[in-house]
Coordinates of C-alpha atoms in Angstrom, one line a residue:
M1 CA -40.6 72.0 -1.3
E2 CA -42.3 71.3 -4.5
P3 CA -43.4 67.3 -4.6
V4 CA -41.6 65.3 -6.8
R5 CA -43.9 63.6 -9.6
W6 CA -43.6 59.6 -9.4
G7 CA -44.4 57.1 -12.0
I8 CA -44.9 53.3 -10.7
L9 CA -43.2 50.5 -12.9
S10 CA -45.8 47.7 -12.4
T11 CA -48.6 46.8 -10.2
A12 CA -46.5 44.7 -7.8
R13 CA -47.7 43.8 -4.5
I14 CA -45.1 45.3 -2.8
G15 CA -45.7 48.6 -4.5
R16 CA -49.3 48.5 -4.2
M17 CA -49.9 47.5 -0.6
K18 CA -46.8 49.1 0.9
V19 CA -44.6 51.4 -0.9
V20 CA -46.9 53.5 -3.0
P21 CA -49.6 54.0 -0.2
G22 CA -46.7 55.2 2.2
M23 CA -45.4 57.5 -0.3
M24 CA -48.8 59.0 -0.8
K25 CA -49.0 59.9 2.9
S26 CA -46.1 62.4 2.3
S27 CA -46.6 66.1 0.8
L28 CA -43.0 65.4 -1.0
C29 CA -44.1 62.9 -3.1
A30 CA -47.0 63.0 -5.8
I31 CA -47.9 59.6 -7.6
T32 CA -48.8 60.9 -10.9
A33 CA -49.1 57.5 -13.0
V34 CA -48.9 53.6 -12.8
A35 CA -47.9 51.4 -15.7
S36 CA -48.7 47.5 -16.3
R37 CA -48.3 45.1 -19.4
S38 CA -52.1 45.0 -18.7
A39 CA -54.1 47.9 -19.1
A40 CA -56.8 46.4 -16.7
S41 CA -54.2 45.8 -14.0
A42 CA -52.5 49.5 -14.3
E43 CA -56.5 50.9 -14.3
A44 CA -57.5 48.8 -11.1
M45 CA -54.2 50.0 -9.3
A46 CA -54.9 53.2 -10.3
G47 CA -58.5 53.4 -9.3
E48 CA -57.7 51.8 -6.1
L49 CA -55.2 54.0 -4.8
G50 CA -56.5 57.3 -6.6
I51 CA -53.3 57.8 -9.2
P52 CA -54.4 60.0 -12.1
K53 CA -53.0 58.1 -14.9
A54 CA -52.8 54.4 -15.9
Y55 CA -50.6 53.3 -18.7
D56 CA -50.7 49.6 -20.4
S57 CA -46.9 49.8 -21.0
Y58 CA -43.9 50.7 -19.3
E59 CA -42.5 52.7 -22.2
A60 CA -45.6 54.9 -22.3
L61 CA -45.0 56.0 -18.8
L62 CA -41.1 56.5 -19.1
A63 CA -42.3 59.0 -22.2
D64 CA -44.5 60.9 -20.1
P65 CA -43.0 64.4 -19.4
D66 CA -44.7 65.1 -16.3
V67 CA -42.9 62.0 -14.6
E68 CA -39.7 62.9 -12.9
A69 CA -39.0 59.8 -10.8
I70 CA -39.6 56.0 -11.1
Y71 CA -40.2 53.6 -8.6
N72 CA -39.2 50.1 -10.1
P73 CA -40.9 47.2 -8.2
L74 CA -40.6 44.6 -11.2
P75 CA -39.1 41.0 -10.7
N76 CA -35.5 41.1 -10.1
H77 CA -34.6 40.2 -13.6
L78 CA -36.1 43.5 -15.0
H79 CA -34.6 45.7 -12.3
V80 CA -31.6 46.8 -14.4
P81 CA -33.1 46.6 -18.1
L82 CA -36.0 48.9 -16.9
T83 CA -33.9 51.2 -14.4
L84 CA -31.4 51.7 -17.6
K85 CA -34.6 52.5 -19.7
A86 CA -35.8 55.0 -17.1
A87 CA -32.5 56.7 -16.5
A88 CA -32.0 57.3 -20.4
A89 CA -35.7 58.9 -20.7
G90 CA -34.1 61.0 -17.8
K91 CA -36.0 59.8 -14.8
H92 CA -34.3 59.1 -11.5
V93 CA -35.2 55.7 -10.2
L94 CA -35.7 54.6 -6.9
C95 CA -35.2 50.4 -7.7
E96 CA -36.6 47.7 -5.2
K97 CA -34.0 45.4 -3.8
P98 CA -32.0 43.5 -4.8
I99 CA -31.0 46.0 -7.7
A100 CA -29.7 43.3 -9.9
I101 CA -29.1 39.8 -9.9
T102 CA -25.3 39.8 -10.1
A103 CA -22.8 42.6 -9.5
Q104 CA -21.7 42.4 -13.2
E105 CA -25.3 43.4 -14.1
A106 CA -25.5 46.2 -11.5
G107 CA -22.5 47.6 -12.9
Q108 CA -24.3 48.5 -16.0
L109 CA -26.2 51.2 -13.9
E110 CA -22.8 52.9 -12.9
D111 CA -22.7 55.4 -16.0
A112 CA -26.4 56.0 -15.8
S113 CA -26.1 57.1 -12.6
S114 CA -23.8 60.0 -13.3
Q115 CA -27.0 61.6 -15.2
V116 CA -29.9 60.7 -12.6
L117 CA -30.1 59.6 -9.1
I118 CA -30.4 55.8 -8.8
A119 CA -30.8 54.0 -5.2
E120 CA -31.9 50.7 -4.0
A121 CA -34.9 50.4 -2.0
F122 CA -33.8 49.7 1.6
M123 CA -36.3 51.4 3.6
V124 CA -35.1 50.1 6.9
R125 CA -32.3 52.3 7.1
H126 CA -35.1 55.2 7.1
H127 CA -36.7 53.8 10.2
P128 CA -35.5 56.0 13.4
Q129 CA -35.4 52.7 15.2
W130 CA -32.4 51.7 13.0
Q131 CA -31.1 55.0 13.1
Q132 CA -31.4 55.1 17.0
A133 CA -29.7 51.8 17.5
R134 CA -26.7 52.7 15.3
D135 CA -26.6 56.2 17.4
L136 CA -26.6 54.1 20.4
I137 CA -23.4 52.0 19.1
R138 CA -21.6 55.4 18.1
Q139 CA -22.0 56.7 21.5
G140 CA -20.3 53.3 23.1
G141 CA -23.7 52.5 24.6
V142 CA -22.9 48.8 24.2
G143 CA -19.2 48.9 24.3
E144 CA -17.3 47.7 21.3
V145 CA -19.8 45.8 18.8
R146 CA -18.5 42.2 18.5
A147 CA -21.2 40.3 16.9
I148 CA -24.8 40.9 15.0
Q149 CA -27.1 38.1 14.5
V150 CA -29.9 38.0 12.2
L151 CA -33.1 35.9 11.6
F152 CA -35.7 36.5 8.6
S153 CA -38.2 33.8 7.3
Y154 CA -41.3 33.5 6.1
F155 CA -43.1 30.7 4.2
N156 CA -44.0 30.6 0.5
A157 CA -43.9 27.2 -1.2
D158 CA -46.1 28.4 -4.2
P159 CA -44.2 27.5 -7.7
S160 CA -46.0 30.5 -9.5
N161 CA -44.7 33.2 -7.3
I162 CA -41.8 35.1 -8.8
R163 CA -39.7 34.6 -5.4
N164 CA -39.8 31.0 -6.3
K165 CA -38.5 31.2 -9.9
A166 CA -34.8 30.6 -9.9
D167 CA -34.4 31.8 -13.6
I168 CA -35.6 35.4 -12.7
G169 CA -33.5 36.0 -9.4
G170 CA -36.2 34.1 -7.0
G171 CA -34.7 32.6 -3.9
G172 CA -34.1 33.7 -0.3
L173 CA -30.6 35.1 -0.5
L174 CA -31.4 37.5 -3.0
D175 CA -35.0 38.4 -1.6
I176 CA -34.3 38.7 2.2
G177 CA -30.7 37.7 2.9
C178 CA -29.8 41.1 1.2
Y179 CA -31.5 42.4 4.4
A180 CA -29.0 40.7 6.7
V181 CA -26.2 42.0 4.4
V182 CA -27.4 45.5 4.9
A183 CA -27.8 45.1 8.5
G184 CA -24.1 44.2 8.8
R185 CA -22.8 46.8 6.9
Y186 CA -25.1 49.6 8.8
F187 CA -24.4 48.8 12.2
F188 CA -21.0 47.7 11.7
E189 CA -20.4 50.8 9.3
A190 CA -17.7 48.5 7.6
E191 CA -17.4 46.3 4.8
P192 CA -16.9 42.3 5.1
T193 CA -13.8 40.8 4.1
R194 CA -14.7 37.2 3.6
A195 CA -17.7 35.0 3.9
V196 CA -18.9 31.3 4.3
V197 CA -22.6 29.8 3.7
L198 CA -24.3 26.7 4.0
T199 CA -27.5 26.6 1.8
D200 CA -30.3 24.0 1.5
F201 CA -32.1 24.3 -1.9
D202 CA -35.8 23.4 -2.7
P203 CA -35.4 20.0 -4.8
A204 CA -38.4 21.0 -7.2
M205 CA -38.0 24.6 -7.8
A206 CA -34.3 24.9 -7.4
I207 CA -34.2 28.1 -5.3
D208 CA -32.2 28.6 -2.0
R209 CA -34.8 28.2 0.6
T210 CA -32.7 28.4 3.6
T211 CA -29.1 30.0 3.7
S212 CA -27.0 30.6 6.9
A213 CA -23.7 32.7 6.7
L214 CA -21.0 33.6 8.8
M215 CA -19.3 37.0 7.7
D216 CA -16.0 38.6 8.8
F217 CA -16.2 42.2 9.1
G218 CA -12.5 42.4 10.5
A219 CA -11.3 43.4 14.2
G220 CA -13.3 40.4 15.5
R221 CA -16.4 41.6 14.1
Q222 CA -18.9 39.1 13.0
L223 CA -22.1 38.7 11.2
I224 CA -24.2 35.6 11.7
F225 CA -27.5 35.1 9.9
T226 CA -30.0 32.7 8.7
V227 CA -32.9 33.4 6.2
S228 CA -35.6 31.1 4.7
T229 CA -38.5 31.3 2.4
Q230 CA -39.9 28.0 3.8
M231 CA -40.1 28.4 7.5
V232 CA -42.2 30.0 10.1
P233 CA -42.7 33.8 9.6
Y234 CA -40.0 35.6 12.2
Q235 CA -37.6 38.4 12.3
R236 CA -35.2 39.7 14.7
V237 CA -31.7 41.5 14.7
Q238 CA -29.6 41.1 17.8
I239 CA -26.4 43.5 18.4
L240 CA -24.1 42.4 20.9
G241 CA -21.3 44.3 22.2
T242 CA -18.6 43.9 25.0
K243 CA -21.0 45.9 27.4
G244 CA -24.8 45.5 26.1
R245 CA -26.7 44.2 23.7
I246 CA -29.5 45.8 21.5
E247 CA -32.5 44.1 20.1
I248 CA -34.9 45.1 17.2
E249 CA -38.1 43.3 17.6
I250 CA -39.5 44.0 14.1
P251 CA -36.4 45.0 12.1
F252 CA -37.5 44.9 8.4
N253 CA -41.5 44.8 8.5
A254 CA -41.9 47.5 11.0
P255 CA -45.6 48.0 11.2
P256 CA -46.7 51.7 9.8
D257 CA -49.7 52.1 12.1
Q258 CA -48.2 50.7 15.1
P259 CA -45.5 51.5 17.8
T260 CA -42.1 50.0 17.6
R261 CA -39.4 49.4 19.8
I262 CA -35.8 48.1 20.6
L263 CA -34.5 46.8 23.7
V264 CA -31.2 47.7 25.2
D265 CA -29.8 45.4 27.8
D266 CA -26.8 45.3 29.7
G267 CA -26.9 41.8 30.6
S268 CA -27.1 42.4 34.3
V269 CA -30.0 40.0 34.7
H270 CA -30.6 36.8 32.5
G271 CA -33.5 36.2 30.2
G272 CA -33.2 39.9 29.2
R273 CA -35.1 41.1 32.3
S274 CA -32.5 43.9 32.5
A275 CA -33.3 45.1 29.3
R276 CA -34.8 48.8 28.9
T277 CA -37.2 49.9 26.0
I278 CA -36.9 52.5 23.8
E279 CA -40.6 52.8 22.0
F280 CA -40.7 54.6 18.7
P281 CA -44.3 56.1 17.5
A282 CA -46.1 54.7 14.6
L283 CA -44.6 55.7 11.4
D284 CA -44.3 54.7 7.6
Q285 CA -41.0 53.5 6.8
Y286 CA -41.8 53.8 3.0
Q287 CA -42.7 57.4 3.4
L288 CA -39.6 58.1 5.1
Q289 CA -37.9 56.4 2.5
G290 CA -39.8 58.2 -0.6
E291 CA -39.1 61.6 1.2
A292 CA -35.4 61.0 1.4
F293 CA -35.1 60.4 -2.3
A294 CA -37.5 63.2 -3.3
R295 CA -35.0 65.6 -1.4
A296 CA -32.3 64.4 -3.0
V297 CA -34.2 64.8 -6.2
R298 CA -34.8 68.6 -5.3
G299 CA -31.1 69.1 -4.1
A300 CA -32.4 69.6 -0.5
E301 CA -29.8 67.2 0.8
P302 CA -27.5 64.3 -0.7
L303 CA -28.6 60.9 -1.3
G304 CA -27.6 58.8 1.3
Y305 CA -26.9 55.6 -0.5
G306 CA -26.4 55.6 -3.9
I307 CA -25.0 53.2 -6.9
Q308 CA -21.9 52.5 -5.2
D309 CA -23.8 51.3 -2.0
A310 CA -25.8 48.8 -4.1
L311 CA -22.9 47.6 -6.2
M312 CA -21.2 46.6 -2.8
N313 CA -24.4 45.0 -1.7
M314 CA -24.1 42.9 -5.1
R315 CA -20.6 42.0 -4.7
I316 CA -21.2 40.6 -1.3
L317 CA -24.2 38.6 -2.5
D318 CA -22.2 37.3 -5.2
A319 CA -19.5 36.0 -2.8
L320 CA -22.1 34.4 -0.7
R321 CA -23.5 32.5 -3.7
R322 CA -19.8 31.6 -4.9
S323 CA -19.4 30.2 -1.1
A324 CA -22.6 28.1 -1.4
E325 CA -21.3 26.5 -4.6
A326 CA -17.8 26.0 -3.4
A327 CA -18.6 25.1 0.3
S328 CA -15.5 27.2 1.4
W329 CA -15.0 30.6 2.4
Q330 CA -14.7 33.3 -0.1
R331 CA -13.2 36.4 -0.4
I332 CA -15.3 39.8 -1.1

């Protein structure tokens, strides 16, 4: 398969340190250009990673006829505007999560998605540890799944960091709460019907720094999560069924250079001592994500998660924010 030629919008850390290096490992992805509003920044990243072309504006990159697909890791408030510009230029777009700040804003992408491929970059769904866990659920390995618990936290109190700027879509819910939502949807293979939330806001920066939620997926299925941008770094997914439990140890930031594992426990011995381990070799989930998108661009396989999936994520996140404001259950 001919590799898809990619352009990178911005020199954002997530792209420079994780996504682009992962994609560059693949024969299906050719990173041909990077753009920044600063020529020096674009040239520095191009030199660091060996990218052939560096542009001093996003518009110049979008005008490059050699670029077929765009990776958009810009700040949240620029996800939709630049994705629309890329689509208008005939480029397919893999946009960093969250794809928008609100569902209404994300809706602007629907028409464009009929002309080019547009997807939200949830790399976790491409990792074998997630896929194996879901296969076990489908096979009845833990009985009927009744509850999923997600914890995801890190500490970042820097007021200059874009994640701490409320006016451009900062805060923990949009940044990492979206992963908890995706976990519930992925493992239940269903959509939630209602949710209730408790949120603590940073008094100086006005961003949601800690959010806990209870989400009803119907048929007795519940997702419970806590995410925080000002707590000790930690992450875990627990999937509890009527006959067993699956634990994903590093569900979101799976290291690309070390093996990962999930634990499958029938609960016969307290303390998890009856759990068996399924180990996965070191691999890069960003590489797998880029390859899946590239195959979709070439028509080798359909895009697993397109714009409608992203719109549902945003509708759920909207409902969670409404619940935080109203201090009550909200329908989704």
